[in-house]
């Protein structure tokens, strides 16, 4: 299985190599979780821990784990637009959200619609932006 998002410093390309070097184990701890490429691609362990310092990223993973249906439903009609991007970006800066699902949507939207998956790196636009955003959601 692949991760549902891109992340700066992600192990998408290195995941297979890293996994091939792992000894047999019962516990797997992802200390710097990021997008979780290694975690998602390796065979499941008895105990798995994913951790990250970024509280917005941690919130996104919690929402995807616990409230995926609500997450998908609320963003179904979102447009891929510069205006929407800046609204979500401002909400992330101020930390003002209705709930944890709205926070996760704002964070995910900015990652999927920015240059290099950075939240504040600028709005990425073009004819393929909308489909790419939808592809990420369909992976969930």
Tab-separated table of C-alpha atoms in Angstrom:
chain	number	residue	atom	x	y	z
A	1	UNK	CA	0.000	0.000	0.000
A	2	UNK	CA	1.209	3.525	-0.729
A	3	UNK	CA	0.898	6.627	1.384
A	4	UNK	CA	-1.988	8.960	0.623
A	5	UNK	CA	0.184	12.093	0.638
A	6	UNK	CA	3.520	13.470	-0.397
A	7	UNK	CA	5.752	14.962	2.262
A	8	UNK	CA	9.024	16.857	2.209
A	9	UNK	CA	11.794	14.346	2.911
A	10	UNK	CA	9.457	11.445	2.187
A	11	UNK	CA	10.859	7.951	1.645
A	12	UNK	CA	8.716	7.080	-1.387
A	13	UNK	CA	11.729	6.205	-3.533
A	14	UNK	CA	13.801	4.651	-0.726
A	15	UNK	CA	11.019	2.652	0.957
A	16	UNK	CA	11.733	-0.663	-0.816
A	17	UNK	CA	15.454	-0.397	-0.074
A	18	UNK	CA	14.870	0.455	3.582
A	19	UNK	CA	12.398	-2.411	3.976
A	20	UNK	CA	14.827	-4.881	2.384
A	21	UNK	CA	17.410	-3.994	5.055
A	22	UNK	CA	15.046	-4.504	8.009
A	23	UNK	CA	15.542	-7.550	10.198
A	24	UNK	CA	12.526	-9.589	11.278
A	25	UNK	CA	10.669	-7.737	13.988
A	26	UNK	CA	7.487	-7.706	16.040
A	27	UNK	CA	7.506	-3.981	16.802
A	28	UNK	CA	7.976	-1.180	14.293
A	29	UNK	CA	8.337	2.444	15.388
A	30	UNK	CA	8.278	5.278	12.857
A	31	UNK	CA	9.824	8.068	14.952
A	32	UNK	CA	9.789	10.731	12.229
A	33	UNK	CA	6.540	9.585	10.623
A	34	UNK	CA	6.068	12.037	7.775
A	35	UNK	CA	3.960	10.471	5.032
A	36	UNK	CA	4.630	6.981	6.401
A	37	UNK	CA	5.935	5.492	3.148
A	38	UNK	CA	7.922	2.738	4.857
A	39	UNK	CA	5.104	1.949	7.293
A	40	UNK	CA	2.515	1.644	4.525
A	41	UNK	CA	4.682	-0.462	2.202
A	42	UNK	CA	6.128	-2.979	4.663
A	43	UNK	CA	4.374	-6.079	5.935
A	44	UNK	CA	2.364	-5.323	9.091
A	45	UNK	CA	4.018	-5.939	12.462
A	46	UNK	CA	2.325	-7.023	15.690
A	47	UNK	CA	2.860	-3.528	17.106
A	48	UNK	CA	3.268	-0.419	14.947
A	49	UNK	CA	3.794	3.148	16.096
A	50	UNK	CA	3.726	6.218	13.881
A	51	UNK	CA	4.891	9.533	15.363
A	52	UNK	CA	5.634	13.030	14.109
A	53	UNK	CA	6.360	16.426	15.654
A	54	UNK	CA	4.000	18.268	13.273
A	55	UNK	CA	0.656	18.443	15.086
A	56	UNK	CA	-1.270	19.204	11.868
A	57	UNK	CA	0.137	16.062	10.271
A	58	UNK	CA	-0.662	13.996	13.370
A	59	UNK	CA	-4.211	15.375	13.332
A	60	UNK	CA	-4.572	14.431	9.647
A	61	UNK	CA	-3.539	10.835	10.369
A	62	UNK	CA	-5.938	10.638	13.325
A	63	UNK	CA	-8.840	11.930	11.237
A	64	UNK	CA	-8.059	9.528	8.375
A	65	UNK	CA	-7.914	6.658	10.878
A	66	UNK	CA	-11.004	7.567	12.916
A	67	UNK	CA	-13.263	9.743	10.748
A	68	UNK	CA	-12.433	8.917	7.138
A	69	UNK	CA	-16.047	8.937	5.957
A	70	UNK	CA	-16.652	12.431	7.387
A	71	UNK	CA	-13.316	13.649	5.978
A	72	UNK	CA	-14.186	12.455	2.456
A	73	UNK	CA	-17.761	13.723	2.578
A	74	UNK	CA	-16.830	17.256	3.678
A	75	UNK	CA	-14.274	17.785	0.956
A	76	UNK	CA	-16.246	16.187	-1.857
A	77	UNK	CA	-17.263	19.528	-3.382
A	78	UNK	CA	-14.066	21.484	-2.715
A	79	UNK	CA	-12.700	23.343	-5.696
A	80	UNK	CA	-9.067	23.409	-6.655
A	81	UNK	CA	-8.681	27.180	-6.558
A	82	UNK	CA	-6.160	29.739	-5.413
A	83	UNK	CA	-8.795	31.465	-3.264
A	84	UNK	CA	-9.661	28.230	-1.445
A	85	UNK	CA	-5.947	27.552	-0.947
A	86	UNK	CA	-5.369	30.938	0.717
A	87	UNK	CA	-8.463	30.558	2.921
A	88	UNK	CA	-7.153	27.211	4.194
A	89	UNK	CA	-3.616	28.548	4.526
A	90	UNK	CA	-4.879	31.417	6.704
A	91	UNK	CA	-6.870	28.990	8.863
A	92	UNK	CA	-3.730	26.895	9.416
A	93	UNK	CA	-1.775	30.011	10.456
A	94	UNK	CA	-4.448	31.147	12.915
A	95	UNK	CA	-5.421	27.670	14.110
A	96	UNK	CA	-9.116	28.526	13.925
A	97	UNK	CA	-11.151	25.496	12.888
A	98	UNK	CA	-14.629	24.231	13.629
A	99	UNK	CA	-13.218	20.807	14.551
A	100	UNK	CA	-10.386	18.352	13.916
A	101	UNK	CA	-11.862	17.250	10.571
A	102	UNK	CA	-11.854	20.806	9.194
A	103	UNK	CA	-8.275	21.185	10.408
A	104	UNK	CA	-7.275	17.983	8.602
A	105	UNK	CA	-9.045	19.081	5.409
A	106	UNK	CA	-7.281	22.464	5.405
A	107	UNK	CA	-3.896	20.833	5.967
A	108	UNK	CA	-4.408	18.114	3.357
A	109	UNK	CA	-5.769	20.623	0.815
A	110	UNK	CA	-2.720	22.865	1.197
A	111	UNK	CA	-0.300	19.936	0.887
A	112	UNK	CA	-2.007	18.641	-2.271
A	113	UNK	CA	-2.295	22.081	-3.894
A	114	UNK	CA	1.124	23.575	-3.207
A	115	UNK	CA	4.578	23.421	-4.720
A	116	UNK	CA	6.617	20.554	-3.307
A	117	UNK	CA	3.931	19.587	-0.777
A	118	UNK	CA	4.859	22.525	1.452
A	119	UNK	CA	1.965	24.277	3.126
A	120	UNK	CA	3.333	27.780	2.626
A	121	UNK	CA	5.326	27.272	-0.592
A	122	UNK	CA	2.700	28.763	-2.889
A	123	UNK	CA	-0.323	27.599	-4.804
A	124	UNK	CA	0.462	25.177	-7.625
A	125	UNK	CA	-1.908	25.546	-10.540
A	126	UNK	CA	-2.475	23.929	-13.903
A	127	UNK	CA	-4.891	21.685	-15.768
A	128	UNK	CA	-3.942	18.594	-13.743
A	129	UNK	CA	-4.282	20.000	-10.212
A	130	UNK	CA	-7.926	18.996	-9.675
A	131	UNK	CA	-7.473	15.380	-10.785
A	132	UNK	CA	-4.298	15.029	-8.678
A	133	UNK	CA	-6.145	16.218	-5.581
A	134	UNK	CA	-8.945	13.715	-6.205
A	135	UNK	CA	-6.447	10.888	-6.792
A	136	UNK	CA	-5.006	11.449	-3.328
A	137	UNK	CA	-8.426	11.244	-1.718
A	138	UNK	CA	-9.295	8.069	-3.637
A	139	UNK	CA	-6.207	6.378	-2.160
A	140	UNK	CA	-7.775	6.626	1.281
